Amino acid sequence: IGLPDTFNIKDYNKTMEFFSYKCALTGTDKDVELDHVIPLSIKKVGTVYGNMLPLTRELNKSKSNKNIFKWFEENSSEFSLNVKNFKKAIEFLATSNNMTPAEYKEFVFKCFDSQSP
């Protein structure tokens, strides 16, 4: 696809350590895998530090290629997710991208808005 693919072991460890090697949203250490927050299918960001988030397999599958903000709003009750963990995850992603959480949210929506229907 031609997207950056620079996520390395150092980035992996930095990301996973931040979340104590657990799912960023549930805090469990079972079936944790990395999610591309801005999906590769959006063709905007790639596999880079600041776009990878540890989620359970179930959450990753549910989120799929959706906007994380819309997905959280629509699915937080179903998966019993709390806003505190979500905000911490967004703050991590924003900081990793040298943005405020508000700027990061705007960036994510712009990435999805620029997609062709």
Short mmCIF file of C-alpha atoms in Angstrom, two decimals:
data_model
loop_
_atom_site.label_atom_id
_atom_site.label_comp_id
_atom_site.label_asym_id
_atom_site.label_seq_id
_atom_site.Cartn_x
_atom_site.Cartn_y
_atom_site.Cartn_z
CA ILE A 1 0.00 0.00 0.00
CA GLY A 2 3.04 2.26 0.34
CA LEU A 3 2.34 3.28 3.93
CA PRO A 4 5.09 3.73 6.51
CA ASP A 5 6.02 0.52 8.34
CA THR A 6 8.52 1.68 10.95
CA PHE A 7 7.02 0.11 14.11
CA ASN A 8 9.92 -1.76 15.67
CA ILE A 9 10.63 -3.73 18.85
CA LYS A 10 11.55 -0.53 20.73
CA ASP A 11 8.21 1.04 19.72
CA TYR A 12 6.41 -2.18 20.65
CA ASN A 13 7.99 -2.27 24.10
CA LYS A 14 7.35 1.44 24.69
CA THR A 15 3.68 1.02 23.73
CA MET A 16 3.15 -2.18 25.68
CA GLU A 17 4.99 -0.91 28.77
CA PHE A 18 2.76 2.17 28.86
CA PHE A 19 -0.27 -0.11 29.13
CA SER A 20 1.49 -2.63 31.42
CA TYR A 21 1.36 -5.26 28.65
CA LYS A 22 -2.44 -5.27 28.89
CA CYS A 23 -5.38 -4.21 26.76
CA ALA A 24 -5.53 -0.42 26.78
CA LEU A 25 -9.30 -0.45 27.24
CA THR A 26 -10.05 -3.43 29.49
CA GLY A 27 -6.83 -3.91 31.46
CA THR A 28 -6.81 -7.65 30.81
CA ASP A 29 -3.68 -9.47 29.68
CA LYS A 30 -5.62 -12.21 27.86
CA ASP A 31 -5.60 -12.38 24.04
CA VAL A 32 -3.96 -8.97 23.60
CA GLU A 33 -2.90 -7.93 20.12
CA LEU A 34 -2.03 -4.64 18.46
CA ASP A 35 -4.67 -2.64 16.65
CA HIS A 36 -3.98 -0.04 13.97
CA VAL A 37 -6.02 2.82 15.44
CA ILE A 38 -6.21 4.45 12.04
CA PRO A 39 -6.70 1.31 9.95
CA LEU A 40 -4.40 0.48 7.06
CA SER A 41 -7.50 0.44 4.82
CA ILE A 42 -7.83 4.21 5.38
CA LYS A 43 -4.44 4.55 3.63
CA LYS A 44 -3.27 7.46 5.79
CA VAL A 45 -0.87 6.47 8.58
CA GLY A 46 0.60 2.98 8.51
CA THR A 47 2.26 0.70 11.03
CA VAL A 48 4.01 3.35 13.09
CA TYR A 49 4.51 4.33 16.71
CA GLY A 50 1.49 6.33 17.80
CA ASN A 51 -0.94 4.35 15.65
CA MET A 52 -0.71 1.02 17.46
CA LEU A 53 -2.80 0.20 20.51
CA PRO A 54 -2.97 -3.03 22.51
CA LEU A 55 -6.53 -4.37 22.47
CA THR A 56 -8.05 -7.74 23.16
CA ARG A 57 -8.68 -9.82 20.06
CA GLU A 58 -12.42 -9.38 20.62
CA LEU A 59 -12.19 -5.57 20.75
CA ASN A 60 -9.79 -5.43 17.81
CA LYS A 61 -12.17 -7.54 15.74
CA SER A 62 -15.14 -5.39 16.76
CA LYS A 63 -13.33 -2.11 16.04
CA SER A 64 -11.99 -3.44 12.75
CA ASN A 65 -11.60 -0.49 10.35
CA LYS A 66 -13.86 1.91 12.25
CA ASN A 67 -13.11 5.34 13.71
CA ILE A 68 -12.08 4.60 17.31
CA PHE A 69 -14.06 7.53 18.70
CA LYS A 70 -17.32 6.49 17.00
CA TRP A 71 -16.66 2.82 17.76
CA PHE A 72 -16.10 3.53 21.47
CA GLU A 73 -19.27 5.60 21.68
CA GLU A 74 -21.32 2.86 20.00
CA ASN A 75 -19.74 -0.15 21.77
CA SER A 76 -18.51 0.89 25.21
CA SER A 77 -21.66 -0.39 26.95
CA GLU A 78 -21.64 -3.73 25.13
CA PHE A 79 -18.04 -4.40 26.18
CA SER A 80 -18.30 -2.68 29.60
CA LEU A 81 -15.51 -0.24 28.73
CA ASN A 82 -14.85 2.78 30.89
CA VAL A 83 -14.17 6.31 29.76
CA LYS A 84 -11.10 6.67 32.00
CA ASN A 85 -9.20 3.93 30.13
CA PHE A 86 -10.33 5.34 26.77
CA LYS A 87 -9.12 8.83 27.69
CA LYS A 88 -5.76 7.40 28.83
CA ALA A 89 -5.42 5.57 25.49
CA ILE A 90 -6.28 8.70 23.51
CA GLU A 91 -3.85 10.78 25.58
CA PHE A 92 -1.13 8.21 24.82
CA LEU A 93 -1.89 8.33 21.08
CA ALA A 94 -2.11 12.13 21.05
CA THR A 95 1.16 12.57 22.96
CA SER A 96 2.88 10.01 20.73
CA ASN A 97 1.86 12.14 17.75
CA ASN A 98 2.80 15.47 19.38
CA MET A 99 -0.85 16.51 19.58
CA THR A 100 -3.36 17.37 22.25
CA PRO A 101 -6.23 14.88 22.66
CA ALA A 102 -8.53 17.36 20.89
CA GLU A 103 -6.11 17.73 17.98
CA TYR A 104 -5.74 13.95 17.77
CA LYS A 105 -9.52 13.47 17.66
CA GLU A 106 -9.76 16.05 14.87
CA PHE A 107 -6.93 14.27 13.01
CA VAL A 108 -8.67 10.89 13.26
CA PHE A 109 -11.96 12.32 11.97
CA LYS A 110 -10.14 14.06 9.09
CA CYS A 111 -8.49 10.76 8.11
CA PHE A 112 -11.90 9.08 7.93
CA ASP A 113 -13.69 12.06 6.35
CA SER A 114 -11.24 12.14 3.44
CA GLN A 115 -12.23 8.62 2.41
CA SER A 116 -14.14 8.20 -0.81
CA PRO A 117 -17.66 6.84 -0.31
#
